[in-house]
Amino acid sequence: FMFTPLEKRARCLESRLLEMNEVLMEECGIREEETEEEEAVEEVGLESKVGENRGEKMATWAPVGVPKQNTVTCIGRICNEAHEGKINSTSLLLEGSRQHSSGSRIHLDPTLIPSYSLFPGQIVAVEGINSSGRTLQASRLIEGAAPSLDTSLASELMEFQHGSIKGMNGMPLSIVAMSGPYTTKDNLEYDPLVDAILKISEDKPDVVIMCGPFVDVRQPLVQDERGAIILNEDGEKETATFQQVFAKKVAGILQELYEANTDIKTQFVLVPSVDDAISDSVYPQPP
């Protein structure tokens, strides 16, 4: 985690920029070039339906860094020219995609825009004039596009809320959250976790969120360099790896719950902690 190669990061950034380029062009009605039909509509003074979702029609699209004497619309990522300090109007850069603009960066001059809110990494559509190919004099700014809302059919919602087989059967959603460590200081028998699982088997909540640590590095019996010290079936002490402790004590207890209650539908979500001996010590932790 957090050791992604630069090449992979660059591909992800490029993919995101190309995706947002298409979304902004569709959302704002940005065209790649003027067609004869659209030019004729403008001559007779009729309003174009292109870009009606964003109000006035925006200028045609152009790659970032290509000199144009007329007004164009460029789509790119906001960057900060200064390596230190906060972004400001004098350090704004607009970075184009590698596919369309060869990754060109040009200065962005927002002095003609009454108000705006920008941050490094933000993908925007900027309308303006770039006569020199080095500075885009912005006259209009579209600060991204909101994603479409997820929709569900009324029949699907009714089945989920009131269905007796895969639905909630008209009952409210029940969620239980608990946090580790799940052991006492003098042993690794996980008695507190066993008590919690017994209560869960009685109440049968829909979701249980278990936050770590599951194998706590602060536990005295875990701090041994050779591994954790646990009791075997004969009551004798033996050394086990941290993964073996988790598999036997935590995963094993959850498995016994499902085997003893075949009709239980509870879903468990395990969230590791920075104090977990079985997880990478990075933040944020992946679920």
Tab-separated table of C-alpha atoms in Angstrom:
chain	number	residue	atom	x	y	z
A	1	PHE	CA	0.000	0.000	0.000
A	2	MET	CA	1.129	3.560	-0.807
A	3	PHE	CA	4.055	2.236	-2.856
A	4	THR	CA	2.402	2.540	-6.274
A	5	PRO	CA	4.978	2.986	-9.084
A	6	LEU	CA	5.052	6.401	-10.760
A	7	GLU	CA	4.149	4.878	-14.117
A	8	LYS	CA	0.953	3.374	-12.714
A	9	ARG	CA	0.052	6.653	-11.004
A	10	ALA	CA	0.552	8.497	-14.296
A	11	ARG	CA	-1.716	6.054	-16.132
A	12	CYS	CA	-4.454	6.492	-13.513
A	13	LEU	CA	-4.216	10.297	-13.707
A	14	GLU	CA	-4.334	10.184	-17.499
A	15	SER	CA	-7.316	7.831	-17.513
A	16	ARG	CA	-9.203	10.049	-15.075
A	17	LEU	CA	-8.471	13.174	-17.117
A	18	LEU	CA	-9.655	11.568	-20.365
A	19	GLU	CA	-12.811	10.310	-18.650
A	20	MET	CA	-13.609	13.755	-17.224
A	21	ASN	CA	-12.835	15.318	-20.621
A	22	GLU	CA	-15.651	13.319	-22.209
A	23	VAL	CA	-18.027	14.001	-19.318
A	24	LEU	CA	-17.433	17.769	-19.395
A	25	MET	CA	-17.781	17.944	-23.162
A	26	GLU	CA	-21.124	16.140	-22.988
A	27	GLU	CA	-22.360	18.017	-19.907
A	28	CYS	CA	-21.410	21.463	-21.196
A	29	GLY	CA	-22.133	20.833	-24.874
A	30	ILE	CA	-18.553	21.518	-25.929
A	31	ARG	CA	-17.894	20.731	-29.588
A	32	GLU	CA	-14.587	19.837	-31.143
A	33	GLU	CA	-15.192	22.173	-34.077
A	34	GLU	CA	-17.913	24.362	-35.527
A	35	THR	CA	-20.185	22.731	-38.077
A	36	GLU	CA	-21.765	24.600	-40.949
A	37	GLU	CA	-25.247	23.958	-39.537
A	38	GLU	CA	-24.350	25.490	-36.171
A	39	GLU	CA	-22.727	28.498	-37.825
A	40	ALA	CA	-25.904	29.091	-39.831
A	41	VAL	CA	-28.003	28.951	-36.666
A	42	GLU	CA	-25.776	31.571	-35.043
A	43	GLU	CA	-26.064	33.892	-38.055
A	44	VAL	CA	-29.863	34.045	-37.874
A	45	GLY	CA	-29.718	34.646	-34.123
A	46	LEU	CA	-31.321	31.408	-32.994
A	47	GLU	CA	-30.285	29.874	-29.695
A	48	SER	CA	-28.340	26.682	-29.957
A	49	LYS	CA	-29.437	23.763	-27.848
A	50	VAL	CA	-25.830	22.734	-27.363
A	51	GLY	CA	-24.802	23.187	-23.767
A	52	GLU	CA	-28.298	24.042	-22.540
A	53	ASN	CA	-27.584	22.248	-19.253
A	54	ARG	CA	-24.931	24.849	-18.447
A	55	GLY	CA	-26.705	27.934	-19.755
A	56	GLU	CA	-24.881	29.713	-22.565
A	57	LYS	CA	-23.123	27.706	-25.224
A	58	MET	CA	-19.384	27.280	-24.667
A	59	ALA	CA	-16.677	27.789	-27.263
A	60	THR	CA	-15.253	24.905	-29.259
A	61	TRP	CA	-12.753	22.550	-27.680
A	62	ALA	CA	-9.003	22.888	-28.267
A	63	PRO	CA	-5.961	21.043	-26.854
A	64	VAL	CA	-4.086	22.718	-24.030
A	65	GLY	CA	-1.059	24.683	-25.231
A	66	VAL	CA	-2.122	25.141	-28.870
A	67	PRO	CA	-2.161	28.866	-29.842
A	68	LYS	CA	-5.584	30.102	-30.945
A	69	GLN	CA	-6.621	33.640	-31.813
A	70	ASN	CA	-10.294	33.003	-31.154
A	71	THR	CA	-12.047	31.914	-27.959
A	72	VAL	CA	-11.692	28.206	-27.206
A	73	THR	CA	-12.430	25.806	-24.366
A	74	CYS	CA	-9.599	23.776	-22.817
A	75	ILE	CA	-10.085	20.917	-20.401
A	76	GLY	CA	-7.266	20.049	-18.032
A	77	ARG	CA	-6.011	19.550	-14.523
A	78	ILE	CA	-5.194	22.420	-12.155
A	79	CYS	CA	-1.557	22.437	-10.998
A	80	ASN	CA	0.483	24.653	-8.716
A	81	GLU	CA	3.613	26.139	-10.285
A	82	ALA	CA	5.134	26.753	-6.856
A	83	HIS	CA	6.443	23.602	-5.177
A	84	GLU	CA	5.846	25.133	-1.747
A	85	GLY	CA	3.105	27.328	-0.367
A	86	LYS	CA	-0.565	27.656	-1.181
A	87	ILE	CA	-1.937	27.943	-4.679
A	88	ASN	CA	-2.791	31.475	-5.833
A	89	SER	CA	-3.798	33.339	-8.989
A	90	THR	CA	-0.174	33.807	-10.084
A	91	SER	CA	0.842	30.150	-9.706
A	92	LEU	CA	-2.089	28.527	-11.533
A	93	LEU	CA	-1.212	26.047	-14.271
A	94	LEU	CA	-3.510	24.074	-16.562
A	95	GLU	CA	-2.207	20.635	-17.521
A	96	GLY	CA	-3.626	18.855	-20.559
A	97	SER	CA	-3.793	15.127	-21.209
A	98	ARG	CA	-0.918	13.256	-22.815
A	99	GLN	CA	-3.216	11.926	-25.515
A	100	HIS	CA	-4.594	15.274	-26.662
A	101	SER	CA	-2.037	17.827	-25.470
A	102	SER	CA	1.157	15.806	-24.910
A	103	GLY	CA	0.923	16.718	-21.222
A	104	SER	CA	1.459	20.439	-21.924
A	105	ARG	CA	1.200	22.925	-19.072
A	106	ILE	CA	0.280	26.559	-19.560
A	107	HIS	CA	-0.344	29.462	-17.214
A	108	LEU	CA	-3.971	30.140	-16.324
A	109	ASP	CA	-4.968	33.781	-15.868
A	110	PRO	CA	-8.324	34.010	-13.988
A	111	THR	CA	-8.401	37.800	-13.507
A	112	LEU	CA	-11.525	38.186	-15.688
A	113	ILE	CA	-13.488	35.646	-13.631
A	114	PRO	CA	-15.408	37.313	-10.751
A	115	SER	CA	-15.154	34.353	-8.348
A	116	TYR	CA	-13.742	30.844	-8.429
A	117	SER	CA	-12.544	28.054	-6.156
A	118	LEU	CA	-9.685	25.863	-7.369
A	119	PHE	CA	-7.354	23.289	-5.869
A	120	PRO	CA	-4.428	21.242	-7.270
A	121	GLY	CA	-5.625	18.153	-9.099
A	122	GLN	CA	-9.059	19.569	-9.937
A	123	ILE	CA	-10.213	18.918	-13.517
A	124	VAL	CA	-11.932	21.928	-15.059
A	125	ALA	CA	-13.156	23.293	-18.373
A	126	VAL	CA	-11.811	26.773	-19.092
A	127	GLU	CA	-13.087	29.080	-21.817
A	128	GLY	CA	-10.733	31.820	-22.941
A	129	ILE	CA	-8.094	32.995	-25.392
A	130	ASN	CA	-4.650	31.440	-25.697
A	131	SER	CA	-3.019	33.541	-28.412
A	132	SER	CA	0.572	32.793	-27.418
A	133	GLY	CA	0.256	29.129	-26.508
A	134	ARG	CA	1.730	29.852	-23.067
A	135	THR	CA	-1.061	31.648	-21.143
A	136	LEU	CA	-4.813	31.065	-21.231
A	137	GLN	CA	-6.767	34.251	-20.462
A	138	ALA	CA	-9.829	32.693	-18.845
A	139	SER	CA	-13.248	34.264	-19.291
A	140	ARG	CA	-15.371	31.370	-18.046
A	141	LEU	CA	-14.713	28.428	-15.767
A	142	ILE	CA	-16.624	25.188	-15.217
A	143	GLU	CA	-15.380	23.585	-11.996
A	144	GLY	CA	-15.968	19.931	-12.873
A	145	ALA	CA	-19.165	17.957	-13.433
A	146	ALA	CA	-21.261	16.200	-10.822
A	147	PRO	CA	-21.685	12.440	-11.313
A	148	SER	CA	-25.101	11.136	-12.246
A	149	LEU	CA	-27.271	10.011	-9.351
A	150	ASP	CA	-27.859	6.309	-8.833
A	151	THR	CA	-31.453	5.315	-9.424
A	152	SER	CA	-33.473	2.262	-8.463
A	153	LEU	CA	-36.834	0.999	-9.586
A	154	ALA	CA	-39.696	1.280	-7.134
A	155	SER	CA	-40.222	-2.480	-7.365
A	156	GLU	CA	-36.565	-3.078	-6.418
A	157	LEU	CA	-36.847	-0.788	-3.396
A	158	MET	CA	-40.046	-2.480	-2.259
A	159	GLU	CA	-38.439	-5.911	-2.621
A	160	PHE	CA	-35.399	-4.799	-0.630
A	161	GLN	CA	-37.432	-3.207	2.166
A	162	HIS	CA	-40.261	-5.716	2.445
A	163	GLY	CA	-39.029	-8.892	0.747
A	164	SER	CA	-39.006	-11.923	3.027
A	165	ILE	CA	-36.312	-13.908	1.201
A	166	LYS	CA	-33.572	-11.407	0.264
A	167	GLY	CA	-35.100	-8.247	1.706
A	168	MET	CA	-35.543	-6.623	5.112
A	169	ASN	CA	-39.062	-8.029	5.612
A	170	GLY	CA	-40.277	-4.596	6.707
A	171	MET	CA	-37.786	-4.383	9.577
A	172	PRO	CA	-35.281	-1.552	10.144
A	173	LEU	CA	-31.595	-2.046	9.393
A	174	SER	CA	-29.623	-3.191	12.451
A	175	ILE	CA	-25.892	-2.368	12.710
A	176	VAL	CA	-23.489	-3.247	15.519
A	177	ALA	CA	-20.030	-1.665	15.798
A	178	MET	CA	-17.248	-2.752	18.115
A	179	SER	CA	-13.557	-2.065	18.486
A	180	GLY	CA	-10.564	-4.079	19.695
A	181	PRO	CA	-8.480	-5.197	21.340
A	182	TYR	CA	-10.550	-8.323	21.937
A	183	THR	CA	-8.275	-9.913	24.541
A	184	THR	CA	-7.328	-9.345	28.157
A	185	LYS	CA	-3.771	-8.468	29.148
A	186	ASP	CA	-2.931	-11.854	30.638
A	187	ASN	CA	-4.031	-14.250	27.854
A	188	LEU	CA	-4.940	-14.643	24.170
A	189	GLU	CA	-8.143	-16.609	24.635
A	190	TYR	CA	-10.296	-13.783	23.187
A	191	ASP	CA	-12.939	-14.093	25.898
A	192	PRO	CA	-14.406	-10.600	25.232
A	193	LEU	CA	-14.848	-11.505	21.562
A	194	VAL	CA	-16.557	-14.770	22.476
A	195	ASP	CA	-19.027	-12.893	24.690
A	196	ALA	CA	-19.738	-10.409	21.902
A	197	ILE	CA	-20.329	-13.191	19.367
A	198	LEU	CA	-22.782	-14.907	21.741
A	199	LYS	CA	-24.771	-11.665	21.934
A	200	ILE	CA	-24.673	-11.319	18.136
A	201	SER	CA	-25.975	-14.879	17.715
A	202	GLU	CA	-28.975	-13.912	19.860
A	203	ASP	CA	-29.773	-10.516	18.311
A	204	LYS	CA	-28.779	-11.433	14.711
A	205	PRO	CA	-28.051	-7.868	13.448
A	206	ASP	CA	-27.772	-7.206	9.730
A	207	VAL	CA	-24.213	-5.841	9.824
A	208	VAL	CA	-21.380	-6.042	12.353
A	209	ILE	CA	-18.447	-3.646	11.953
A	210	MET	CA	-15.369	-4.954	13.746
A	211	CYS	CA	-12.506	-2.483	14.112
A	212	GLY	CA	-9.042	-3.689	15.069
A	213	PRO	CA	-6.644	-4.359	16.518
A	214	PHE	CA	-7.337	-8.071	16.191
A	215	VAL	CA	-3.809	-9.140	17.161
A	216	ASP	CA	-2.692	-6.204	19.267
A	217	VAL	CA	1.023	-5.366	19.159
A	218	ARG	CA	0.680	-3.835	22.641
A	219	GLN	CA	-0.384	-7.176	24.111
A	220	PRO	CA	2.508	-8.522	26.271
A	221	LEU	CA	2.077	-12.043	24.872
A	222	VAL	CA	2.409	-10.711	21.306
A	223	GLN	CA	5.528	-8.640	21.823
A	224	ASP	CA	7.825	-11.664	21.678
A	225	GLU	CA	9.988	-11.580	18.524
A	226	ARG	CA	9.332	-15.274	17.873
A	227	GLY	CA	5.559	-14.748	17.692
A	228	ALA	CA	2.583	-14.902	19.997
A	229	ILE	CA	2.432	-17.176	23.033
A	230	ILE	CA	-0.832	-19.139	23.186
A	231	LEU	CA	-2.141	-22.216	24.980
A	232	ASN	CA	-2.596	-25.405	22.975
A	233	GLU	CA	-5.305	-28.029	23.528
A	234	ASP	CA	-3.289	-29.607	26.356
A	235	GLY	CA	-3.012	-26.266	28.190
A	236	GLU	CA	0.691	-25.924	27.420
A	237	LYS	CA	2.268	-22.729	26.126
A	238	GLU	CA	3.431	-22.681	22.523
A	239	THR	CA	4.557	-20.064	20.007
A	240	ALA	CA	2.373	-19.250	17.007
A	241	THR	CA	2.636	-16.716	14.210
A	242	PHE	CA	0.374	-13.676	14.259
A	243	GLN	CA	-1.478	-14.994	11.217
A	244	GLN	CA	-2.104	-18.311	12.980
A	245	VAL	CA	-3.513	-16.468	15.995
A	246	PHE	CA	-5.902	-14.490	13.795
A	247	ALA	CA	-6.968	-17.557	11.801
A	248	LYS	CA	-7.595	-19.686	14.900
A	249	LYS	CA	-9.027	-17.147	17.310
A	250	VAL	CA	-10.784	-14.486	15.244
A	251	ALA	CA	-11.640	-16.187	11.951
A	252	GLY	CA	-12.277	-19.464	13.772
A	253	ILE	CA	-14.789	-17.875	16.171
A	254	LEU	CA	-16.664	-16.248	13.286
A	255	GLN	CA	-16.742	-19.556	11.401
A	256	GLU	CA	-18.169	-21.340	14.428
A	257	LEU	CA	-20.910	-18.688	14.590
A	258	TYR	CA	-22.075	-19.474	11.052
A	259	GLU	CA	-21.810	-23.223	11.579
A	260	ALA	CA	-23.931	-23.069	14.746
A	261	ASN	CA	-26.491	-20.680	13.216
A	262	THR	CA	-27.090	-21.749	9.634
A	263	ASP	CA	-29.952	-19.286	9.208
A	264	ILE	CA	-27.990	-16.201	10.296
A	265	LYS	CA	-27.593	-13.499	7.617
A	266	THR	CA	-25.296	-11.164	9.517
A	267	GLN	CA	-22.468	-9.675	7.454
A	268	PHE	CA	-19.156	-8.845	9.129
A	269	VAL	CA	-16.930	-5.941	8.056
A	270	LEU	CA	-13.390	-6.121	9.454
A	271	VAL	CA	-11.380	-2.898	9.602
A	272	PRO	CA	-7.707	-3.348	10.601
A	273	SER	CA	-5.869	-0.983	12.911
A	274	VAL	CA	-2.415	0.563	12.856
A	275	ASP	CA	-1.771	-1.473	16.029
A	276	ASP	CA	-2.498	-4.767	14.268
A	277	ALA	CA	0.394	-7.228	14.062
A	278	ILE	CA	-1.168	-8.866	10.982
A	279	SER	CA	-1.600	-5.718	8.853
A	280	ASP	CA	0.697	-3.228	7.183
A	281	SER	CA	1.316	-0.240	9.420
A	282	VAL	CA	0.041	2.405	7.011
A	283	TYR	CA	-2.751	4.916	7.187
A	284	PRO	CA	-5.471	4.925	5.973
A	285	GLN	CA	-6.055	1.230	6.376
A	286	PRO	CA	-7.820	-0.683	3.590
A	287	PRO	CA	-10.963	-2.526	4.814
